[in-house]
């Protein structure tokens, strides 16, 4: 997969975000076996310890799991994937409300704008 | 125990201090960037670690020992300039390294030479500057050492080779080993570093992990470096 990094965020959080994105979008299939940490690190051009830290965080969230002898796998539990998707969507929505509030739009006006857009699209 | 430790390390060239009471440690399993402008003391520090210079005062130890015969078994060193005899070809160099270092992995070196399309019959004097640097780095990274000291490893090579070299460094060192990379090409290496040490005029001005810098300062190490070492216009 393609990796890109922003300069102003910790690399491991960006690794977590990009792996999560790849899993939710199906770029990495549910149940798929992941390459080793070092291989992934070399592919992304990042430090192996940083990749290890990202993997640990993804494991904590349940999106990937490790089997002692055979490596790491993406979960095939649809409920876990849906849950992660909903959490990410929730965060996007929160960020959206925050930036609308910053523009001076309260909830009501924002909702109005959203439905208005839909109508314009319908027309 | 720390793999490399400096205590109040000082080196003067005449009246000019190159290193001024430097304290620092490098733990096993880390990739560390030694970053500083020209003349900041990077090469002096690395030369002391290899026993090529003697400190004026203070100490530098590797795995608890002063630099010497025993530490040279642990340390794989890439100097800033080539020291290899220019009449040697690649095969002779491999023989040479096999004779010198019991931890030299000839198969690994041959694999990398093939990947970079370097012919075994080529003599050093027939090589371009970039190819010489590649060969030298391959030799150094093919040792199963505990500590790699790389003085400006990527200065003279093109970006594609730079990528290959960085990936080589990541995939070749083992988890108990550490790598110290001195460079001013920060943007190229910062994603592979655990920690950075900023050094200026013989002083350590910052020692931190890359992700700490990014999280706390909201900028890359490269940007922070430019800020810390900005010259007045």
mmCIF file of C-alpha atoms in Angstrom:
data_model
loop_
_atom_site.group_PDB
_atom_site.id
_atom_site.type_symbol
_atom_site.label_atom_id
_atom_site.label_comp_id
_atom_site.label_asym_id
_atom_site.label_seq_id
_atom_site.Cartn_x
_atom_site.Cartn_y
_atom_site.Cartn_z
ATOM 1 C CA UNK A 1 0.000 0.000 0.000
ATOM 2 C CA UNK A 2 0.962 3.659 -0.445
ATOM 3 C CA UNK A 3 2.142 5.535 2.620
ATOM 4 C CA UNK A 4 2.260 9.301 2.954
ATOM 5 C CA UNK A 5 3.240 11.302 6.012
ATOM 6 C CA UNK A 6 2.371 14.773 7.233
ATOM 7 C CA UNK A 7 5.217 16.643 8.917
ATOM 8 C CA UNK A 8 3.227 17.919 11.909
ATOM 9 C CA UNK A 9 1.851 14.666 13.364
ATOM 10 C CA UNK A 10 3.581 11.796 15.147
ATOM 11 C CA UNK A 11 4.429 9.073 12.651
ATOM 12 C CA UNK A 12 2.877 6.272 14.673
ATOM 13 C CA UNK A 13 -0.557 7.966 14.805
ATOM 14 C CA UNK A 14 -0.371 8.368 11.035
ATOM 15 C CA UNK A 15 0.506 4.693 10.646
ATOM 16 C CA UNK A 16 -2.485 3.738 12.804
ATOM 17 C CA UNK A 17 -4.794 6.023 10.802
ATOM 18 C CA UNK A 18 -3.594 4.732 7.440
ATOM 19 C CA UNK A 19 -3.781 1.079 8.458
ATOM 20 C CA UNK A 20 -7.265 1.639 9.879
ATOM 21 C CA UNK A 21 -8.334 3.309 6.657
ATOM 22 C CA UNK A 22 -6.943 0.413 4.622
ATOM 23 C CA UNK A 23 -8.784 -2.137 6.738
ATOM 24 C CA UNK A 24 -12.114 -0.271 6.738
ATOM 25 C CA UNK A 25 -11.997 0.303 3.006
ATOM 26 C CA UNK A 26 -11.111 -3.333 2.365
ATOM 27 C CA UNK A 27 -7.739 -2.514 0.758
ATOM 28 C CA UNK A 28 -6.446 -5.032 3.270
ATOM 29 C CA UNK A 29 -9.025 -7.830 3.268
ATOM 30 C CA UNK A 30 -10.648 -9.059 6.516
ATOM 31 C CA UNK A 31 -8.766 -12.080 7.829
ATOM 32 C CA UNK A 32 -5.669 -11.297 5.765
ATOM 33 C CA UNK A 33 -2.242 -12.093 7.180
ATOM 34 C CA UNK A 34 -0.033 -9.035 7.619
ATOM 35 C CA UNK A 35 3.661 -8.951 6.696
ATOM 36 C CA UNK A 36 6.154 -8.811 9.566
ATOM 37 C CA UNK A 37 6.796 -5.555 11.389
ATOM 38 C CA UNK A 38 10.190 -5.115 9.834
ATOM 39 C CA UNK A 39 8.909 -5.758 6.340
ATOM 40 C CA UNK A 40 6.073 -3.279 6.856
ATOM 41 C CA UNK A 41 8.518 -0.745 8.292
ATOM 42 C CA UNK A 42 10.828 -1.101 5.300
ATOM 43 C CA UNK A 43 7.873 -0.742 2.933
ATOM 44 C CA UNK A 44 6.654 2.435 4.638
ATOM 45 C CA UNK A 45 10.209 3.717 5.157
ATOM 46 C CA UNK A 46 9.706 4.124 8.887
ATOM 47 C CA UNK A 47 11.417 2.953 12.043
ATOM 48 C CA UNK A 48 10.557 -0.645 13.044
ATOM 49 C CA UNK A 49 9.912 0.403 16.664
ATOM 50 C CA UNK A 50 7.419 2.981 15.437
ATOM 51 C CA UNK A 51 5.660 0.378 13.295
ATOM 52 C CA UNK A 52 5.622 -1.973 16.279
ATOM 53 C CA UNK A 53 3.955 0.710 18.384
ATOM 54 C CA UNK A 54 1.319 1.288 15.691
ATOM 55 C CA UNK A 55 0.624 -2.467 15.517
ATOM 56 C CA UNK A 56 0.222 -2.630 19.293
ATOM 57 C CA UNK A 57 -2.318 0.165 19.160
ATOM 58 C CA UNK A 58 -4.273 -1.499 16.346
ATOM 59 C CA UNK A 59 -4.260 -4.725 18.334
ATOM 60 C CA UNK A 60 -5.596 -2.906 21.347
ATOM 61 C CA UNK A 61 -8.462 -1.609 19.218
ATOM 62 C CA UNK A 62 -9.181 -5.152 18.018
ATOM 63 C CA UNK A 63 -8.714 -4.443 14.307
ATOM 64 C CA UNK A 64 -5.777 -6.807 14.130
ATOM 65 C CA UNK A 65 -4.787 -9.725 16.317
ATOM 66 C CA UNK A 66 -1.637 -11.764 16.641
ATOM 67 C CA UNK A 67 -1.250 -15.492 16.779
ATOM 68 C CA UNK A 68 1.810 -16.466 18.653
ATOM 69 C CA UNK A 69 3.380 -18.638 15.998
ATOM 70 C CA UNK A 70 1.908 -17.522 12.719
ATOM 71 C CA UNK A 71 1.967 -13.725 12.815
ATOM 72 C CA UNK A 72 -0.556 -10.915 12.727
ATOM 73 C CA UNK A 73 -3.942 -10.970 11.017
ATOM 74 C CA UNK A 74 -6.667 -8.481 10.210
ATOM 75 C CA UNK A 75 -9.829 -9.294 12.123
ATOM 76 C CA UNK A 76 -12.624 -11.000 10.189
ATOM 77 C CA UNK A 77 -15.164 -9.991 12.823
ATOM 78 C CA UNK A 78 -17.592 -7.708 10.941
ATOM 79 C CA UNK A 79 -18.907 -6.301 14.230
ATOM 80 C CA UNK A 80 -15.420 -5.046 15.207
ATOM 81 C CA UNK A 81 -14.884 -3.499 11.764
ATOM 82 C CA UNK A 82 -18.322 -1.840 11.827
ATOM 83 C CA UNK A 83 -17.642 -0.551 15.291
ATOM 84 C CA UNK A 84 -14.336 0.994 14.199
ATOM 85 C CA UNK A 85 -16.022 2.469 11.154
ATOM 86 C CA UNK A 86 -18.722 4.037 13.315
ATOM 87 C CA UNK A 87 -16.170 5.490 15.724
ATOM 88 C CA UNK A 88 -14.201 7.032 12.875
ATOM 89 C CA UNK A 89 -17.405 8.422 11.309
ATOM 90 C CA UNK A 90 -18.398 9.840 14.705
ATOM 91 C CA UNK A 91 -15.053 11.602 14.961
ATOM 92 C CA UNK A 92 -15.413 13.057 11.450
ATOM 93 C CA UNK A 93 -18.881 14.348 12.330
ATOM 94 C CA UNK A 94 -17.615 15.902 15.559
ATOM 95 C CA UNK A 95 -14.814 17.598 13.677
ATOM 96 C CA UNK A 96 -17.362 18.864 11.171
ATOM 97 C CA UNK A 97 -19.569 20.417 13.887
ATOM 98 C CA UNK A 98 -16.521 22.029 15.451
ATOM 99 C CA UNK A 99 -15.389 23.644 12.241
ATOM 100 C CA UNK A 100 -18.934 24.811 11.446
ATOM 101 C CA UNK A 101 -19.176 26.354 14.923
ATOM 102 C CA UNK A 102 -15.903 28.120 14.211
ATOM 103 C CA UNK A 103 -17.505 29.628 11.130
ATOM 104 C CA UNK A 104 -20.343 30.930 13.333
ATOM 105 C CA UNK A 105 -22.903 28.333 12.312
ATOM 106 C CA UNK A 106 -25.016 26.949 15.152
ATOM 107 C CA UNK A 107 -26.601 23.506 14.944
ATOM 108 C CA UNK A 108 -29.810 24.699 13.439
ATOM 109 C CA UNK A 109 -28.268 26.786 10.661
ATOM 110 C CA UNK A 110 -25.838 23.981 9.885
ATOM 111 C CA UNK A 111 -28.666 21.486 9.562
ATOM 112 C CA UNK A 112 -30.512 23.936 7.380
ATOM 113 C CA UNK A 113 -27.505 24.233 5.135
ATOM 114 C CA UNK A 114 -27.146 20.489 4.926
ATOM 115 C CA UNK A 115 -30.780 19.904 3.886
ATOM 116 C CA UNK A 116 -30.615 22.865 1.551
ATOM 117 C CA UNK A 117 -27.669 21.302 -0.203
ATOM 118 C CA UNK A 118 -29.619 18.130 -0.625
ATOM 119 C CA UNK A 119 -32.519 20.026 -2.167
ATOM 120 C CA UNK A 120 -30.196 21.830 -4.556
ATOM 121 C CA UNK A 121 -28.773 18.545 -5.597
ATOM 122 C CA UNK A 122 -32.274 17.145 -6.086
ATOM 123 C CA UNK A 123 -33.249 20.068 -8.295
ATOM 124 C CA UNK B 1 23.385 -1.205 29.989
ATOM 125 C CA UNK B 2 23.817 1.670 27.558
ATOM 126 C CA UNK B 3 25.501 0.695 24.315
ATOM 127 C CA UNK B 4 27.304 4.009 24.024
ATOM 128 C CA UNK B 5 27.780 6.459 26.841
ATOM 129 C CA UNK B 6 29.545 9.817 26.989
ATOM 130 C CA UNK B 7 30.300 11.460 30.308
ATOM 131 C CA UNK B 8 31.539 15.031 30.271
ATOM 132 C CA UNK B 9 33.257 14.200 26.990
ATOM 133 C CA UNK B 10 35.515 17.025 25.870
ATOM 134 C CA UNK B 11 37.842 17.350 22.897
ATOM 135 C CA UNK B 12 39.868 20.440 22.142
ATOM 136 C CA UNK B 13 41.781 21.103 18.954
ATOM 137 C CA UNK B 14 44.340 23.573 20.291
ATOM 138 C CA UNK B 15 42.229 26.190 21.978
ATOM 139 C CA UNK B 16 39.088 25.325 20.037
ATOM 140 C CA UNK B 17 36.654 23.034 21.812
ATOM 141 C CA UNK B 18 35.068 20.585 19.320
ATOM 142 C CA UNK B 19 33.134 18.799 22.058
ATOM 143 C CA UNK B 20 32.437 20.565 25.325
ATOM 144 C CA UNK B 21 31.387 18.403 28.305
ATOM 145 C CA UNK B 22 28.991 16.225 26.322
ATOM 146 C CA UNK B 23 26.740 13.794 28.217
ATOM 147 C CA UNK B 24 24.710 11.334 26.194
ATOM 148 C CA UNK B 25 23.649 7.699 26.057
ATOM 149 C CA UNK B 26 22.438 5.399 23.303
ATOM 150 C CA UNK B 27 20.392 2.375 24.350
ATOM 151 C CA UNK B 28 20.291 -0.924 22.423
ATOM 152 C CA UNK B 29 17.697 -1.298 19.669
ATOM 153 C CA UNK B 30 17.525 2.354 18.630
ATOM 154 C CA UNK B 31 18.125 4.221 15.395
ATOM 155 C CA UNK B 32 19.498 7.596 16.395
ATOM 156 C CA UNK B 33 20.153 10.664 14.272
ATOM 157 C CA UNK B 34 23.144 12.797 15.218
ATOM 158 C CA UNK B 35 22.177 16.099 13.691
ATOM 159 C CA UNK B 36 24.036 19.358 13.586
ATOM 160 C CA UNK B 37 25.384 21.965 11.196
ATOM 161 C CA UNK B 38 28.872 21.752 9.710
ATOM 162 C CA UNK B 39 31.578 21.931 12.348
ATOM 163 C CA UNK B 40 29.274 21.070 15.249
ATOM 164 C CA UNK B 41 31.339 18.093 16.475
ATOM 165 C CA UNK B 42 29.533 15.142 14.861
ATOM 166 C CA UNK B 43 32.572 13.582 13.214
ATOM 167 C CA UNK B 44 34.763 14.242 16.265
ATOM 168 C CA UNK B 45 32.319 12.297 18.454
ATOM 169 C CA UNK B 46 32.215 9.379 16.020
ATOM 170 C CA UNK B 47 36.003 9.329 15.668
ATOM 171 C CA UNK B 48 36.432 9.166 19.437
ATOM 172 C CA UNK B 49 33.959 6.262 19.548
ATOM 173 C CA UNK B 50 36.186 4.437 17.063
ATOM 174 C CA UNK B 51 39.412 5.133 18.912
ATOM 175 C CA UNK B 52 40.735 7.384 16.130
ATOM 176 C CA UNK B 53 40.850 10.396 18.446
ATOM 177 C CA UNK B 54 41.513 10.526 22.169
ATOM 178 C CA UNK B 55 39.350 12.728 24.400
ATOM 179 C CA UNK B 56 40.958 15.745 26.058
ATOM 180 C CA UNK B 57 38.904 14.931 29.152
ATOM 181 C CA UNK B 58 35.829 12.947 30.103
ATOM 182 C CA UNK B 59 34.979 9.442 28.884
ATOM 183 C CA UNK B 60 33.239 7.622 26.096
ATOM 184 C CA UNK B 61 32.432 3.939 26.583
ATOM 185 C CA UNK B 62 30.960 1.285 24.321
ATOM 186 C CA UNK B 63 29.201 -1.510 26.176
ATOM 187 C CA UNK B 64 31.095 -0.321 29.239
ATOM 188 C CA UNK B 65 34.542 -0.397 27.612
ATOM 189 C CA UNK B 66 36.840 2.352 26.408
ATOM 190 C CA UNK B 67 37.318 2.302 22.606
ATOM 191 C CA UNK B 68 39.927 -0.298 21.633
ATOM 192 C CA UNK B 69 40.379 -3.726 20.171
ATOM 193 C CA UNK B 70 37.398 -5.240 22.008
ATOM 194 C CA UNK B 71 34.963 -2.480 21.053
ATOM 195 C CA UNK B 72 35.992 -2.662 17.395
ATOM 196 C CA UNK B 73 34.460 -6.140 17.325
ATOM 197 C CA UNK B 74 31.138 -4.583 18.315
ATOM 198 C CA UNK B 75 31.217 -1.487 16.168
ATOM 199 C CA UNK B 76 30.752 -1.257 12.422
ATOM 200 C CA UNK B 77 32.006 2.126 11.243
ATOM 201 C CA UNK B 78 31.352 4.053 8.076
ATOM 202 C CA UNK B 79 33.839 6.935 7.919
ATOM 203 C CA UNK B 80 33.028 10.104 6.030
ATOM 204 C CA UNK B 81 35.861 9.375 3.599
ATOM 205 C CA UNK B 82 36.775 6.106 1.984
ATOM 206 C CA UNK B 83 39.793 4.286 3.387
ATOM 207 C CA UNK B 84 39.655 1.294 1.016
ATOM 208 C CA UNK B 85 42.517 0.646 -1.372
ATOM 209 C CA UNK B 86 41.425 1.841 -4.777
ATOM 210 C CA UNK B 87 43.065 -0.998 -6.702
ATOM 211 C CA UNK B 88 40.757 -3.570 -5.075
ATOM 212 C CA UNK B 89 37.720 -4.887 -6.896
ATOM 213 C CA UNK B 90 34.436 -5.873 -5.261
ATOM 214 C CA UNK B 91 35.357 -9.537 -4.815
ATOM 215 C CA UNK B 92 38.675 -8.616 -3.200
ATOM 216 C CA UNK B 93 36.856 -6.265 -0.856
ATOM 217 C CA UNK B 94 34.491 -9.030 0.203
ATOM 218 C CA UNK B 95 37.489 -11.312 0.871
ATOM 219 C CA UNK B 96 39.125 -8.511 2.832
ATOM 220 C CA UNK B 97 36.069 -7.955 5.049
ATOM 221 C CA UNK B 98 35.641 -11.703 5.559
ATOM 222 C CA UNK B 99 39.241 -11.904 6.799
ATOM 223 C CA UNK B 100 38.889 -8.925 9.084
ATOM 224 C CA UNK B 101 35.490 -9.426 10.665
ATOM 225 C CA UNK B 102 34.095 -12.776 11.887
ATOM 226 C CA UNK B 103 30.616 -11.182 11.941
ATOM 227 C CA UNK B 104 30.703 -10.281 8.221
ATOM 228 C CA UNK B 105 27.758 -11.789 6.302
ATOM 229 C CA UNK B 106 29.117 -12.253 2.802
ATOM 230 C CA UNK B 107 25.852 -13.564 1.355
ATOM 231 C CA UNK B 108 23.980 -10.472 2.583
ATOM 232 C CA UNK B 109 26.590 -8.203 1.001
ATOM 233 C CA UNK B 110 26.459 -10.073 -2.320
ATOM 234 C CA UNK B 111 22.678 -9.848 -2.324
ATOM 235 C CA UNK B 112 22.757 -6.063 -1.878
ATOM 236 C CA UNK B 113 25.483 -5.601 -4.493
ATOM 237 C CA UNK B 114 23.344 -7.507 -6.994
ATOM 238 C CA UNK B 115 20.262 -5.454 -6.076
ATOM 239 C CA UNK B 116 22.177 -2.243 -6.778
ATOM 240 C CA UNK B 117 23.651 -3.713 -9.983
ATOM 241 C CA UNK B 118 27.276 -3.334 -8.925
ATOM 242 C CA UNK B 119 29.533 -5.642 -10.900
ATOM 243 C CA UNK B 120 31.840 -7.878 -8.807
ATOM 244 C CA UNK B 121 34.805 -7.202 -11.082
ATOM 245 C CA UNK B 122 34.677 -3.430 -10.772
ATOM 246 C CA UNK B 123 37.686 -1.832 -9.070
ATOM 247 C CA UNK B 124 37.141 1.034 -6.666
ATOM 248 C CA UNK B 125 39.110 3.426 -8.850
ATOM 249 C CA UNK B 126 36.734 2.646 -11.736
ATOM 250 C CA UNK B 127 33.672 3.527 -9.672
ATOM 251 C CA UNK B 128 31.809 6.823 -9.524
ATOM 252 C CA UNK B 129 31.741 8.640 -6.194
ATOM 253 C CA UNK B 130 28.178 7.498 -5.548
ATOM 254 C CA UNK B 131 28.982 3.861 -6.309
ATOM 255 C CA UNK B 132 31.975 3.949 -3.950
ATOM 256 C CA UNK B 133 29.700 5.189 -1.191
ATOM 257 C CA UNK B 134 27.161 2.456 -1.910
ATOM 258 C CA UNK B 135 29.825 -0.274 -1.807
ATOM 259 C CA UNK B 136 31.255 1.050 1.405
ATOM 260 C CA UNK B 137 27.861 1.225 3.104
ATOM 261 C CA UNK B 138 26.982 -2.294 1.942
ATOM 262 C CA UNK B 139 30.208 -3.607 3.482
ATOM 263 C CA UNK B 140 29.535 -1.809 6.753
ATOM 264 C CA UNK B 141 25.882 -2.864 7.018
ATOM 265 C CA UNK B 142 26.712 -6.497 6.212
ATOM 266 C CA UNK B 143 28.453 -6.961 9.530
ATOM 267 C CA UNK B 144 26.294 -8.350 12.338
ATOM 268 C CA UNK B 145 27.495 -5.640 14.673
ATOM 269 C CA UNK B 146 26.000 -4.273 17.900
ATOM 270 C CA UNK B 147 26.545 -0.644 17.013
ATOM 271 C CA UNK B 148 26.688 0.952 13.574
ATOM 272 C CA UNK B 149 28.304 4.379 13.419
ATOM 273 C CA UNK B 150 27.507 5.935 10.070
ATOM 274 C CA UNK B 151 29.140 9.273 9.327
ATOM 275 C CA UNK B 152 27.191 10.973 6.533
ATOM 276 C CA UNK B 153 26.047 7.735 4.850
ATOM 277 C CA UNK B 154 23.773 9.264 2.230
ATOM 278 C CA UNK B 155 25.503 12.503 1.277
ATOM 279 C CA UNK B 156 26.693 11.617 -2.200
ATOM 280 C CA UNK B 157 24.029 9.325 -3.614
ATOM 281 C CA UNK B 158 20.910 9.926 -5.688
ATOM 282 C CA UNK B 159 17.420 9.850 -4.101
ATOM 283 C CA UNK B 160 16.492 6.370 -5.375
ATOM 284 C CA UNK B 161 19.671 4.912 -3.908
ATOM 285 C CA UNK B 162 19.062 6.912 -0.741
ATOM 286 C CA UNK B 163 15.691 5.159 -0.387
ATOM 287 C CA UNK B 164 17.305 1.790 -0.944
ATOM 288 C CA UNK B 165 20.024 2.516 1.602
ATOM 289 C CA UNK B 166 17.533 3.642 4.235
ATOM 290 C CA UNK B 167 15.460 0.511 3.708
ATOM 291 C CA UNK B 168 18.672 -1.511 3.903
ATOM 292 C CA UNK B 169 19.479 0.051 7.245
ATOM 293 C CA UNK B 170 15.985 -0.723 8.578
ATOM 294 C CA UNK B 171 15.928 -4.326 7.474
ATOM 295 C CA UNK B 172 19.542 -5.210 8.275
ATOM 296 C CA UNK B 173 20.127 -4.195 11.814
ATOM 297 C CA UNK B 174 18.899 -6.579 14.501
ATOM 298 C CA UNK B 175 16.767 -5.599 17.449
ATOM 299 C CA UNK B 176 19.614 -5.576 19.951
ATOM 300 C CA UNK B 177 21.766 -3.362 17.767
ATOM 301 C CA UNK B 178 21.738 0.396 17.492
ATOM 302 C CA UNK B 179 22.506 2.690 14.595
ATOM 303 C CA UNK B 180 23.891 6.194 14.916
ATOM 304 C CA UNK B 181 23.527 8.202 11.719
ATOM 305 C CA UNK B 182 25.222 11.560 11.451
ATOM 306 C CA UNK B 183 23.763 13.716 8.724
ATOM 307 C CA UNK B 184 22.391 17.077 7.793
ATOM 308 C CA UNK B 185 19.936 15.559 5.282
ATOM 309 C CA UNK B 186 17.285 15.342 7.966
ATOM 310 C CA UNK B 187 14.123 15.145 5.880
ATOM 311 C CA UNK B 188 15.462 11.986 4.219
ATOM 312 C CA UNK B 189 16.125 10.094 7.424
ATOM 313 C CA UNK B 190 13.725 11.400 10.025
ATOM 314 C CA UNK B 191 10.980 8.822 9.430
ATOM 315 C CA UNK B 192 13.367 5.995 10.281
ATOM 316 C CA UNK B 193 14.791 7.516 13.443
ATOM 317 C CA UNK B 194 13.723 6.664 16.995
ATOM 318 C CA UNK B 195 15.614 9.516 18.570
ATOM 319 C CA UNK B 196 17.475 12.602 17.510
ATOM 320 C CA UNK B 197 20.409 14.364 19.093
ATOM 321 C CA UNK B 198 20.926 17.982 18.071
ATOM 322 C CA UNK B 199 24.508 19.068 18.503
ATOM 323 C CA UNK B 200 25.871 22.567 18.023
ATOM 324 C CA UNK B 201 29.331 24.008 18.688
ATOM 325 C CA UNK B 202 30.241 20.953 20.726
ATOM 326 C CA UNK B 203 27.121 21.027 22.914
ATOM 327 C CA UNK B 204 24.132 18.691 22.909
ATOM 328 C CA UNK B 205 21.229 21.112 22.578
ATOM 329 C CA UNK B 206 18.407 18.562 22.356
ATOM 330 C CA UNK B 207 17.884 14.837 22.775
ATOM 331 C CA UNK B 208 14.364 13.610 22.110
ATOM 332 C CA UNK B 209 12.301 11.017 20.278
ATOM 333 C CA UNK B 210 11.010 11.942 16.826
ATOM 334 C CA UNK B 211 7.378 11.359 17.756
ATOM 335 C CA UNK B 212 7.752 13.491 20.884
ATOM 336 C CA UNK B 213 9.015 16.368 18.769
ATOM 337 C CA UNK B 214 6.178 15.987 16.303
ATOM 338 C CA UNK B 215 3.541 15.697 19.038
ATOM 339 C CA UNK B 216 4.841 18.581 21.150
ATOM 340 C CA UNK B 217 6.045 21.051 18.553
ATOM 341 C CA UNK B 218 3.632 20.122 15.756
ATOM 342 C CA UNK B 219 6.432 20.188 13.249
ATOM 343 C CA UNK B 220 8.859 17.782 11.637
ATOM 344 C CA UNK B 221 12.406 17.328 12.932
ATOM 345 C CA UNK B 222 13.605 18.993 9.745
ATOM 346 C CA UNK B 223 11.525 22.102 10.488
ATOM 347 C CA UNK B 224 12.640 22.152 14.120
ATOM 348 C CA UNK B 225 16.271 21.887 13.027
ATOM 349 C CA UNK B 226 15.903 24.892 10.742
ATOM 350 C CA UNK B 227 14.336 26.833 13.603
ATOM 351 C CA UNK B 228 16.965 25.902 16.191
ATOM 352 C CA UNK B 229 19.911 26.534 13.884
ATOM 353 C CA UNK B 230 18.583 29.576 12.060
ATOM 354 C CA UNK B 231 21.234 32.140 11.177
ATOM 355 C CA UNK B 232 20.460 35.811 11.560
ATOM 356 C CA UNK B 233 20.140 37.441 8.133
#
